[in-house]
Amino acid sequence: MPTAGRLAAALAFFIYGWYIPLQATPLFPEGNLPGYAVPLSIVVGILVGWMVVGSRAGRGYIAAIGNGLTGAAAYTLWMVFLISFYDMIRKSLRRLYDGPMDAITDVFNLMLKLGTDFYDINLIINVAVGGIICGLITEYFAKRYP
């Protein structure tokens, strides 16, 4: 059911989904942001805001901090998975795998590699603080417009 909290969360995570890949640009190979990264990030941000953070809005500001951090973790996990899955599909179309099980298990290896490539304290702080801010914005609108 649409609520003000869900809408506020979707809009806050829309901005969050636009901002985070721009902060991660130097960490991509050769410092180039792939063309699909920002649109994918925005869509994931909107979905995480609507379904994860927005559905838990209205429980208080302390809970909003936890909701924002949960949303940031969900956003990060989905982005790492989807980018790794996209890379696996590209590799499989070039016939670099012996079979489908090799491709499926390589997704998790690609996720681990991507996670270590993006291990940067500034990016982690941006992700966490941005999630907290989005959670607080969501809570404000959920309380103000029930």
PDB file of N, CA and C in Angstrom, residues 90-138:
ATOM      1  N   ARG A  90      28.166 -11.722 -19.597  1.00  0.00           N
ATOM      2  CA  ARG A  90      29.098 -11.323 -20.660  1.00  0.00           C
ATOM      3  C   ARG A  90      30.147 -12.399 -20.913  1.00  0.00           C
ATOM      4  N   LYS A  91      30.691 -12.970 -19.838  1.00  0.00           N
ATOM      5  CA  LYS A  91      31.699 -14.029 -19.996  1.00  0.00           C
ATOM      6  C   LYS A  91      31.084 -15.285 -20.613  1.00  0.00           C
ATOM      7  N   SER A  92      29.863 -15.606 -20.224  1.00  0.00           N
ATOM      8  CA  SER A  92      29.243 -16.823 -20.757  1.00  0.00           C
ATOM      9  C   SER A  92      28.900 -16.671 -22.238  1.00  0.00           C
ATOM     10  N   LEU A  93      28.579 -15.471 -22.679  1.00  0.00           N
ATOM     11  CA  LEU A  93      28.318 -15.257 -24.097  1.00  0.00           C
ATOM     12  C   LEU A  93      29.593 -15.369 -24.928  1.00  0.00           C
ATOM     13  N   ARG A  94      30.733 -15.197 -24.274  1.00  0.00           N
ATOM     14  CA  ARG A  94      32.016 -15.408 -24.963  1.00  0.00           C
ATOM     15  C   ARG A  94      32.516 -16.840 -24.796  1.00  0.00           C
ATOM     16  N   ARG A  95      31.678 -17.686 -24.216  1.00  0.00           N
ATOM     17  CA  ARG A  95      31.966 -19.109 -24.006  1.00  0.00           C
ATOM     18  C   ARG A  95      33.234 -19.337 -23.194  1.00  0.00           C
ATOM     19  N   LEU A  96      33.342 -18.606 -22.085  1.00  0.00           N
ATOM     20  CA  LEU A  96      34.504 -18.753 -21.212  1.00  0.00           C
ATOM     21  C   LEU A  96      34.288 -19.778 -20.101  1.00  0.00           C
ATOM     22  N   TYR A  97      33.099 -20.361 -20.029  1.00  0.00           N
ATOM     23  CA  TYR A  97      32.794 -21.351 -19.002  1.00  0.00           C
ATOM     24  C   TYR A  97      32.613 -22.715 -19.644  1.00  0.00           C
ATOM     25  N   ASP A  98      32.935 -23.752 -18.872  1.00  0.00           N
ATOM     26  CA  ASP A  98      32.763 -25.117 -19.366  1.00  0.00           C
ATOM     27  C   ASP A  98      31.313 -25.579 -19.292  1.00  0.00           C
ATOM     28  N   GLY A  99      30.557 -25.019 -18.375  1.00  0.00           N
ATOM     29  CA  GLY A  99      29.166 -25.418 -18.230  1.00  0.00           C
ATOM     30  C   GLY A  99      28.410 -24.414 -17.385  1.00  0.00           C
ATOM     31  N   PRO A 100      27.110 -24.640 -17.186  1.00  0.00           N
ATOM     32  CA  PRO A 100      26.308 -23.681 -16.426  1.00  0.00           C
ATOM     33  C   PRO A 100      26.690 -23.603 -14.950  1.00  0.00           C
ATOM     34  N   MET A 101      27.143 -24.698 -14.374  1.00  0.00           N
ATOM     35  CA  MET A 101      27.527 -24.653 -12.958  1.00  0.00           C
ATOM     36  C   MET A 101      28.780 -23.806 -12.751  1.00  0.00           C
ATOM     37  N   ASP A 102      29.695 -23.828 -13.705  1.00  0.00           N
ATOM     38  CA  ASP A 102      30.874 -22.968 -13.616  1.00  0.00           C
ATOM     39  C   ASP A 102      30.467 -21.496 -13.640  1.00  0.00           C
ATOM     40  N   ALA A 103      29.503 -21.173 -14.468  1.00  0.00           N
ATOM     41  CA  ALA A 103      29.033 -19.797 -14.568  1.00  0.00           C
ATOM     42  C   ALA A 103      28.358 -19.356 -13.273  1.00  0.00           C
ATOM     43  N   ILE A 104      27.526 -20.225 -12.719  1.00  0.00           N
ATOM     44  CA  ILE A 104      26.809 -19.871 -11.497  1.00  0.00           C
ATOM     45  C   ILE A 104      27.772 -19.701 -10.326  1.00  0.00           C
ATOM     46  N   THR A 105      28.736 -20.587 -10.197  1.00  0.00           N
ATOM     47  CA  THR A 105      29.688 -20.450  -9.092  1.00  0.00           C
ATOM     48  C   THR A 105      30.618 -19.261  -9.302  1.00  0.00           C
ATOM     49  N   ASP A 106      30.856 -18.884 -10.543  1.00  0.00           N
ATOM     50  CA  ASP A 106      31.721 -17.736 -10.791  1.00  0.00           C
ATOM     51  C   ASP A 106      31.056 -16.428 -10.386  1.00  0.00           C
ATOM     52  N   VAL A 107      29.727 -16.389 -10.339  1.00  0.00           N
ATOM     53  CA  VAL A 107      29.043 -15.184  -9.871  1.00  0.00           C
ATOM     54  C   VAL A 107      29.524 -14.840  -8.466  1.00  0.00           C
ATOM     55  N   PHE A 108      29.644 -15.833  -7.615  1.00  0.00           N
ATOM     56  CA  PHE A 108      30.056 -15.576  -6.240  1.00  0.00           C
ATOM     57  C   PHE A 108      31.533 -15.202  -6.157  1.00  0.00           C
ATOM     58  N   ASN A 109      32.356 -15.765  -7.030  1.00  0.00           N
ATOM     59  CA  ASN A 109      33.757 -15.340  -7.090  1.00  0.00           C
ATOM     60  C   ASN A 109      33.861 -13.894  -7.576  1.00  0.00           C
ATOM     61  N   LEU A 110      33.042 -13.543  -8.556  1.00  0.00           N
ATOM     62  CA  LEU A 110      33.033 -12.169  -9.044  1.00  0.00           C
ATOM     63  C   LEU A 110      32.526 -11.211  -7.972  1.00  0.00           C
ATOM     64  N   MET A 111      31.553 -11.643  -7.178  1.00  0.00           N
ATOM     65  CA  MET A 111      31.060 -10.814  -6.083  1.00  0.00           C
ATOM     66  C   MET A 111      32.164 -10.560  -5.061  1.00  0.00           C
ATOM     67  N   LEU A 112      32.910 -11.589  -4.724  1.00  0.00           N
ATOM     68  CA  LEU A 112      34.003 -11.444  -3.763  1.00  0.00           C
ATOM     69  C   LEU A 112      35.077 -10.508  -4.313  1.00  0.00           C
ATOM     70  N   LYS A 113      35.427 -10.664  -5.582  1.00  0.00           N
ATOM     71  CA  LYS A 113      36.431  -9.793  -6.194  1.00  0.00           C
ATOM     72  C   LYS A 113      35.943  -8.349  -6.241  1.00  0.00           C
ATOM     73  N   LEU A 114      34.688  -8.167  -6.607  1.00  0.00           N
ATOM     74  CA  LEU A 114      34.127  -6.815  -6.675  1.00  0.00           C
ATOM     75  C   LEU A 114      34.073  -6.182  -5.288  1.00  0.00           C
ATOM     76  N   GLY A 115      33.720  -6.985  -4.287  1.00  0.00           N
ATOM     77  CA  GLY A 115      33.683  -6.471  -2.920  1.00  0.00           C
ATOM     78  C   GLY A 115      35.049  -6.022  -2.439  1.00  0.00           C
ATOM     79  N   THR A 116      36.083  -6.769  -2.782  1.00  0.00           N
ATOM     80  CA  THR A 116      37.431  -6.366  -2.372  1.00  0.00           C
ATOM     81  C   THR A 116      37.939  -5.179  -3.197  1.00  0.00           C
ATOM     82  N   ASP A 117      37.524  -5.089  -4.451  1.00  0.00           N
ATOM     83  CA  ASP A 117      37.928  -3.944  -5.267  1.00  0.00           C
ATOM     84  C   ASP A 117      37.308  -2.643  -4.761  1.00  0.00           C
ATOM     85  N   PHE A 118      36.106  -2.728  -4.236  1.00  0.00           N
ATOM     86  CA  PHE A 118      35.398  -1.540  -3.769  1.00  0.00           C
ATOM     87  C   PHE A 118      35.544  -1.302  -2.276  1.00  0.00           C
ATOM     88  N   TYR A 119      36.479  -1.996  -1.651  1.00  0.00           N
ATOM     89  CA  TYR A 119      36.724  -1.789  -0.229  1.00  0.00           C
ATOM     90  C   TYR A 119      37.523  -0.502  -0.070  1.00  0.00           C
ATOM     91  N   ASP A 120      36.818   0.580   0.192  1.00  0.00           N
ATOM     92  CA  ASP A 120      37.421   1.893   0.370  1.00  0.00           C
ATOM     93  C   ASP A 120      36.687   2.581   1.512  1.00  0.00           C
ATOM     94  N   ILE A 121      37.422   3.118   2.462  1.00  0.00           N
ATOM     95  CA  ILE A 121      36.795   3.679   3.658  1.00  0.00           C
ATOM     96  C   ILE A 121      35.892   4.861   3.313  1.00  0.00           C
ATOM     97  N   ASN A 122      36.274   5.683   2.344  1.00  0.00           N
ATOM     98  CA  ASN A 122      35.433   6.820   1.974  1.00  0.00           C
ATOM     99  C   ASN A 122      34.108   6.357   1.368  1.00  0.00           C
ATOM    100  N   LEU A 123      34.159   5.329   0.549  1.00  0.00           N
ATOM    101  CA  LEU A 123      32.931   4.793  -0.040  1.00  0.00           C
ATOM    102  C   LEU A 123      32.051   4.157   1.031  1.00  0.00           C
ATOM    103  N   ILE A 124      32.652   3.433   1.957  1.00  0.00           N
ATOM    104  CA  ILE A 124      31.882   2.807   3.035  1.00  0.00           C
ATOM    105  C   ILE A 124      31.198   3.866   3.893  1.00  0.00           C
ATOM    106  N   ILE A 125      31.906   4.936   4.201  1.00  0.00           N
ATOM    107  CA  ILE A 125      31.309   6.023   4.997  1.00  0.00           C
ATOM    108  C   ILE A 125      30.181   6.683   4.221  1.00  0.00           C
ATOM    109  N   ASN A 126      30.373   6.929   2.918  1.00  0.00           N
ATOM    110  CA  ASN A 126      29.311   7.524   2.100  1.00  0.00           C
ATOM    111  C   ASN A 126      28.075   6.638   2.056  1.00  0.00           C
ATOM    112  N   VAL A 127      28.279   5.337   1.911  1.00  0.00           N
ATOM    113  CA  VAL A 127      27.154   4.405   1.855  1.00  0.00           C
ATOM    114  C   VAL A 127      26.410   4.400   3.191  1.00  0.00           C
ATOM    115  N   ALA A 128      27.142   4.323   4.301  1.00  0.00           N
ATOM    116  CA  ALA A 128      26.505   4.244   5.618  1.00  0.00           C
ATOM    117  C   ALA A 128      25.805   5.551   5.989  1.00  0.00           C
ATOM    118  N   VAL A 129      26.485   6.666   5.844  1.00  0.00           N
ATOM    119  CA  VAL A 129      25.889   7.956   6.209  1.00  0.00           C
ATOM    120  C   VAL A 129      24.714   8.280   5.287  1.00  0.00           C
ATOM    121  N   GLY A 130      24.854   7.984   4.007  1.00  0.00           N
ATOM    122  CA  GLY A 130      23.740   8.201   3.083  1.00  0.00           C
ATOM    123  C   GLY A 130      22.523   7.362   3.446  1.00  0.00           C
ATOM    124  N   GLY A 131      22.756   6.112   3.841  1.00  0.00           N
ATOM    125  CA  GLY A 131      21.649   5.262   4.270  1.00  0.00           C
ATOM    126  C   GLY A 131      20.958   5.800   5.523  1.00  0.00           C
ATOM    127  N   ILE A 132      21.754   6.281   6.472  1.00  0.00           N
ATOM    128  CA  ILE A 132      21.175   6.850   7.698  1.00  0.00           C
ATOM    129  C   ILE A 132      20.349   8.088   7.372  1.00  0.00           C
ATOM    130  N   ILE A 133      20.874   8.952   6.520  1.00  0.00           N
ATOM    131  CA  ILE A 133      20.133  10.160   6.140  1.00  0.00           C
ATOM    132  C   ILE A 133      18.831   9.794   5.438  1.00  0.00           C
ATOM    133  N   CYS A 134      18.886   8.828   4.537  1.00  0.00           N
ATOM    134  CA  CYS A 134      17.658   8.379   3.848  1.00  0.00           C
ATOM    135  C   CYS A 134      16.654   7.797   4.838  1.00  0.00           C
ATOM    136  N   GLY A 135      17.144   7.040   5.813  1.00  0.00           N
ATOM    137  CA  GLY A 135      16.250   6.485   6.829  1.00  0.00           C
ATOM    138  C   GLY A 135      15.586   7.572   7.666  1.00  0.00           C
ATOM    139  N   LEU A 136      16.334   8.612   8.028  1.00  0.00           N
ATOM    140  CA  LEU A 136      15.769   9.710   8.821  1.00  0.00           C
ATOM    141  C   LEU A 136      14.771  10.531   8.014  1.00  0.00           C
ATOM    142  N   ILE A 137      15.061  10.753   6.746  1.00  0.00           N
ATOM    143  CA  ILE A 137      14.114  11.467   5.873  1.00  0.00           C
ATOM    144  C   ILE A 137      12.817  10.667   5.748  1.00  0.00           C
ATOM    145  N   THR A 138      12.954   9.378   5.572  1.00  0.00           N
ATOM    146  CA  THR A 138      11.779   8.512   5.467  1.00  0.00           C
ATOM    147  C   THR A 138      10.940   8.583   6.732  1.00  0.00           C
TER     148      THR A 138
END
